[in-house]
Amino acid sequence: MNKYDSLDDAVSAVFGDDIRIIGKTACAGGDINRAYAVTLSDGRNAFLKENSADNLDFFEKEITGLDALRKTGAFSVPEVLAYGTDGVNSFLLMEQILPGKRIQGYYSDFGRRLSIMHKADCSEFVKDGKFGFLQDNYIGAGYQYNTPEESWIEFFREHRLLPQIKRAERYFDPLMLRKIDHLLERLDFILIEPDKPALLHGDLWSGNQMPGPDGRVWLIDPAVYVGHPEADIAMTELFDYLPEEFYDGYFGGANRPYGYKDRKNLYNLYHWLNHLNLFGSGYLGFVVSVVNFF
Ligand code: ADP
């Protein structure tokens, strides 16, 4: 993937010397970057994300994440065309997904594909059956540590919950801090190790999937790492639920595994903490209610 010193250079290199951007339509939905559907002077389209120059790393990590998803062969993901910075802004130029009409069975197909992705070989992303990823990345704008660990539970405690709890410490009174400590000590009794490590999308809320031109699911905006597959399923139930066909497709019609509901709350505590750290005290109530639940 080539890196460019300006968006104009990137557009010329990818689309042709005399091609430039003639239209930009802002897209809602993202919390972190400015996102645009762009029209080129020859009528073609592309999708552009921009941020400040010092956040170029967001885009470098997003490229690696999209590559990892693509390598599993389970999902369509947009092709990355170019990225770079002009010193003021950083940018990521990619294929625009032109949304089609959802095929019948869209959500069960989505669930089946996710189960295929979770079963895919992920030894390329972290060695020796460990949990983590070949580099740290971001969950939204939150820094996400991916230091490999042999134990999933250890990974989740050390590199998911603990860094977010440290960042959020100012929100907690001494009693809440004691409850949090107690919860961290009991993780081994609540969580379970997976049968095998799985590549996770990592940020699988409903806004990070969309129907592509083929009417099937495409995935965007990942925060990939190798972990317990239930953490991805849990995130689909953070703000809302996907239609039940998704879960039927994923679990092959079987019920959610025993104890999943408790584990789900714990996995989603990571995301509530991240929201608390990124967006402020409006999310404190969610964090406190999960901690009190245990
Ligand atoms: P952020 O990194 O700020 O979270 P997203 O990647 O979620 O931004 O993108 C914001 C919105 O733009 C998405 O919700 C989606 O609707 C749309 N979008 C993202 N990527 C594409 C793409 N490649 N083609 C078309 N639309 C896209």
XYZ file of C-alpha atoms and ligand atoms in Angstrom:
321
model
C 0.000 0.000 0.000
C 1.526 3.288 -1.072
C 1.744 6.264 1.215
C 1.415 9.763 -0.290
C 2.317 13.309 0.730
C -0.992 14.753 -0.412
C -4.493 13.604 -1.270
C -4.128 15.079 -4.783
C -0.972 13.003 -5.368
C -2.787 9.894 -4.121
C -5.774 10.482 -6.398
C -3.552 11.048 -9.453
C -1.451 7.973 -8.724
C -4.443 5.695 -8.189
C -6.926 7.008 -10.767
C -4.797 8.799 -13.400
C -2.687 11.937 -13.768
C -5.467 14.347 -14.651
C -8.093 12.952 -12.245
C -9.124 15.021 -9.255
C -11.857 15.095 -6.633
C -14.762 17.302 -7.736
C -17.362 16.445 -5.072
C -17.337 15.469 -1.399
C -20.443 14.401 0.515
C -20.030 14.009 4.268
C -21.163 10.627 5.670
C -22.650 10.376 9.124
C -22.039 7.351 11.292
C -18.399 7.508 12.298
C -17.422 8.957 15.646
C -13.747 9.321 15.043
C -12.888 10.476 11.557
C -14.403 12.756 8.963
C -15.840 10.502 6.256
C -16.876 11.396 2.707
C -18.238 9.823 -0.429
C -16.158 11.493 -3.127
C -16.828 11.976 -6.827
C -13.912 12.094 -9.229
C -13.614 14.241 -12.331
C -14.175 11.211 -14.605
C -17.362 10.205 -12.764
C -15.874 7.427 -10.637
C -16.431 7.288 -6.871
C -14.283 6.603 -3.843
C -14.583 6.790 -0.085
C -12.374 9.093 1.943
C -11.633 9.273 5.648
C -9.693 12.180 7.085
C -8.232 13.096 10.446
C -5.439 15.346 11.699
C -1.888 14.513 10.596
C -0.938 13.204 14.042
C -3.654 10.543 13.764
C -2.189 8.928 10.643
C -1.616 5.853 12.807
C -5.405 5.287 12.970
C -5.391 4.705 9.239
C -2.237 2.562 9.196
C -3.863 0.266 11.751
C -7.198 0.272 9.914
C -5.412 -0.887 6.743
C -3.794 -3.787 8.636
C -7.163 -4.663 10.177
C -9.006 -4.678 6.851
C -6.200 -6.824 5.364
C -6.539 -9.350 8.184
C -10.310 -9.619 7.688
C -9.851 -9.986 3.943
C -7.285 -12.771 4.391
C -9.814 -15.012 6.138
C -11.881 -14.964 2.917
C -15.106 -14.906 4.937
C -16.226 -11.348 4.160
C -16.031 -8.671 1.539
C -14.171 -5.629 2.799
C -13.471 -2.412 0.861
C -10.222 -2.275 -1.042
C -7.778 0.277 0.344
C -6.438 2.516 -2.435
C -4.022 4.915 -0.733
C -3.239 6.691 2.497
C -0.929 9.407 3.693
C -0.576 12.864 5.160
C 0.143 16.356 3.864
C 1.399 17.423 7.286
C -1.950 18.926 8.338
C -4.450 16.165 7.549
C -4.079 12.419 7.265
C -6.288 10.516 4.851
C -7.371 7.027 3.867
C -8.774 6.543 0.389
C -10.708 3.374 -0.274
C -13.239 1.716 -2.489
C -16.707 3.120 -1.939
C -19.204 0.444 -1.008
C -22.313 1.236 -3.029
C -25.059 -0.217 -0.851
C -27.327 -2.724 -2.600
C -30.629 -4.241 -1.551
C -30.097 -6.847 1.171
C -30.409 -10.390 -0.193
C -33.006 -12.598 1.447
C -31.278 -14.291 4.380
C -28.795 -11.413 4.695
C -28.460 -11.788 8.458
C -28.193 -15.587 8.564
C -25.548 -15.344 5.824
C -23.777 -12.715 7.957
C -23.848 -15.056 10.987
C -22.557 -18.001 8.943
C -19.736 -15.912 7.539
C -18.737 -14.725 10.980
C -18.569 -18.319 12.229
C -16.355 -19.159 9.223
C -14.106 -16.209 10.011
C -13.865 -17.261 13.649
C -12.802 -20.768 12.593
C -10.172 -19.530 10.113
C -6.495 -20.140 10.797
C -5.171 -17.073 12.610
C -1.594 -18.187 13.253
C -0.437 -15.482 10.833
C -1.697 -12.761 13.178
C -0.286 -14.056 16.440
C 2.003 -17.049 16.836
C 1.870 -20.248 18.896
C -1.870 -20.264 19.520
C -1.645 -17.096 21.626
C -4.126 -14.231 21.967
C -3.326 -10.709 20.777
C -2.208 -9.340 17.437
C 0.953 -8.567 15.531
C 0.635 -4.895 16.503
C -1.362 -2.670 18.832
C -4.275 -0.821 17.234
C -7.326 1.255 18.158
C -10.871 0.660 19.296
C -12.512 3.804 17.985
C -9.936 6.391 19.013
C -8.960 4.378 22.108
C -5.510 2.795 22.104
C -5.817 -1.000 22.154
C -2.931 -3.131 23.446
C -2.463 -6.461 21.673
C 0.576 -7.913 23.466
C 0.317 -11.690 22.919
C -0.613 -13.865 25.908
C -1.025 -17.602 26.241
C -4.253 -17.308 28.199
C -7.321 -15.547 26.821
C -8.482 -14.624 30.314
C -5.098 -13.134 31.138
C -5.116 -11.246 27.837
C -8.565 -9.862 28.521
C -7.651 -8.791 32.056
C -4.215 -7.295 31.284
C -4.737 -5.771 27.852
C -8.434 -5.055 27.646
C -9.930 -4.217 31.057
C -6.913 -2.971 33.028
C -5.672 -0.233 30.653
C -9.203 1.152 30.290
C -9.796 1.010 34.061
C -6.526 2.896 34.677
C -7.575 5.558 32.160
C -11.000 5.865 33.836
C -9.784 5.876 37.454
C -10.889 9.460 38.128
C -14.540 8.460 37.620
C -14.548 5.846 40.407
C -14.930 6.279 44.167
C -12.986 3.956 46.538
C -15.902 1.514 46.879
C -16.262 1.167 43.103
C -12.494 0.688 42.763
C -12.651 -2.140 45.309
C -15.533 -3.753 43.437
C -13.576 -3.485 40.176
C -10.481 -5.075 41.790
C -12.626 -7.879 43.122
C -14.155 -8.426 39.676
C -10.710 -8.583 38.042
C -9.671 -11.234 40.584
C -12.713 -13.337 39.719
C -12.321 -13.268 35.928
C -11.042 -16.870 35.926
C -14.366 -17.999 37.401
C -16.558 -16.036 34.983
C -14.727 -16.286 31.657
C -13.679 -19.434 29.816
C -10.825 -20.164 27.452
C -11.999 -20.748 23.858
C -11.581 -24.064 22.013
C -9.279 -22.182 19.672
C -8.193 -18.557 19.210
C -10.193 -16.650 16.588
C -9.602 -13.539 14.538
C -12.170 -11.006 15.754
C -13.502 -7.927 13.992
C -13.227 -6.318 17.409
C -15.757 -3.481 16.943
C -18.756 -5.342 15.598
C -21.623 -2.992 16.356
C -24.344 -2.743 13.744
C -22.835 0.406 12.177
C -19.720 -1.482 11.092
C -21.517 -3.789 8.680
C -23.444 -2.811 5.587
C -24.875 -4.435 2.482
C -22.572 -4.071 -0.529
C -23.539 -3.909 -4.199
C -24.021 -7.703 -4.102
C -26.626 -7.323 -1.342
C -24.407 -9.330 1.035
C -22.720 -8.119 4.172
C -19.500 -6.098 3.953
C -17.459 -5.260 7.035
C -15.804 -1.915 7.746
C -13.834 -0.178 10.480
C -12.301 -3.120 12.396
C -10.308 -3.207 15.627
C -8.978 -6.722 14.942
C -7.207 -9.055 17.326
C -7.130 -12.746 18.081
C -9.374 -13.606 21.002
C -12.446 -15.469 22.172
C -15.124 -15.460 19.443
C -17.836 -14.676 22.004
C -16.366 -11.182 22.407
C -17.475 -10.364 18.821
C -20.947 -11.785 19.404
C -21.213 -9.814 22.645
C -20.466 -6.564 20.843
C -23.373 -7.140 18.443
C -25.539 -6.948 21.590
C -23.947 -3.837 23.126
C -26.278 -1.087 21.873
C -28.968 -3.231 20.290
C -29.289 -6.726 18.846
C -28.899 -7.922 15.307
C -31.968 -9.811 14.029
C -32.239 -13.309 15.530
C -31.414 -14.892 12.121
C -27.871 -13.616 12.569
C -27.451 -15.629 15.788
C -29.170 -18.670 14.204
C -26.727 -18.442 11.314
C -23.768 -18.114 13.672
C -24.733 -20.838 16.146
C -26.264 -23.125 13.485
C -29.679 -22.818 15.139
C -28.370 -23.753 18.610
C -28.897 -21.627 21.720
C -26.243 -19.247 22.990
C -23.707 -21.300 25.015
C -24.250 -21.797 28.746
C -23.004 -18.820 30.775
C -22.753 -16.583 27.712
C -24.938 -13.850 29.215
C -22.535 -13.232 32.100
C -19.517 -13.361 29.840
C -21.201 -10.997 27.390
C -21.586 -8.369 30.101
C -17.939 -8.646 30.961
C -16.798 -8.416 27.339
C -18.982 -5.371 26.827
C -17.594 -3.749 29.962
C -14.485 -3.146 27.862
C -16.511 -1.168 25.322
C -18.419 0.787 27.979
C -15.112 1.699 29.614
C -13.749 2.760 26.242
C -16.829 4.924 25.664
C -16.427 6.416 29.138
C -12.812 7.280 28.358
C -13.562 8.661 24.894
C -16.892 10.410 25.375
C -17.177 11.120 29.102
C -19.383 10.556 32.109
C -22.573 9.846 30.132
C -21.272 6.258 29.973
C -20.400 5.888 33.667
C -23.820 4.405 34.492
C -23.267 1.536 32.028
C -19.878 0.727 33.569
C -21.229 0.867 37.124
C -24.221 -1.339 36.331
C -21.998 -4.067 34.817
C -19.637 -3.969 37.802
C -22.600 -4.128 40.216
C -24.110 -6.997 38.189
C -21.189 -9.171 39.255
P -15.094 6.041 11.782
O -13.709 5.523 11.517
O -15.102 7.511 12.055
O -15.839 5.245 12.834
P -16.510 4.601 9.704
O -15.452 3.781 9.071
O -17.428 3.915 10.647
O -15.885 5.893 10.401
O -17.334 5.286 8.541
C -18.416 6.188 8.794
C -19.628 5.778 7.955
O -19.293 5.852 6.577
C -20.047 4.322 8.181
O -21.011 4.214 9.182
C -20.581 3.905 6.843
O -21.957 4.253 6.734
C -19.823 4.748 5.849
N -18.695 4.008 5.228
C -17.544 3.591 5.816
N -16.725 3.022 4.925
C -17.369 3.081 3.734
C -17.032 2.669 2.397
N -15.859 2.086 2.120
N -17.936 2.900 1.424
C -19.121 3.492 1.682
N -19.490 3.918 2.911
C -18.628 3.714 3.920
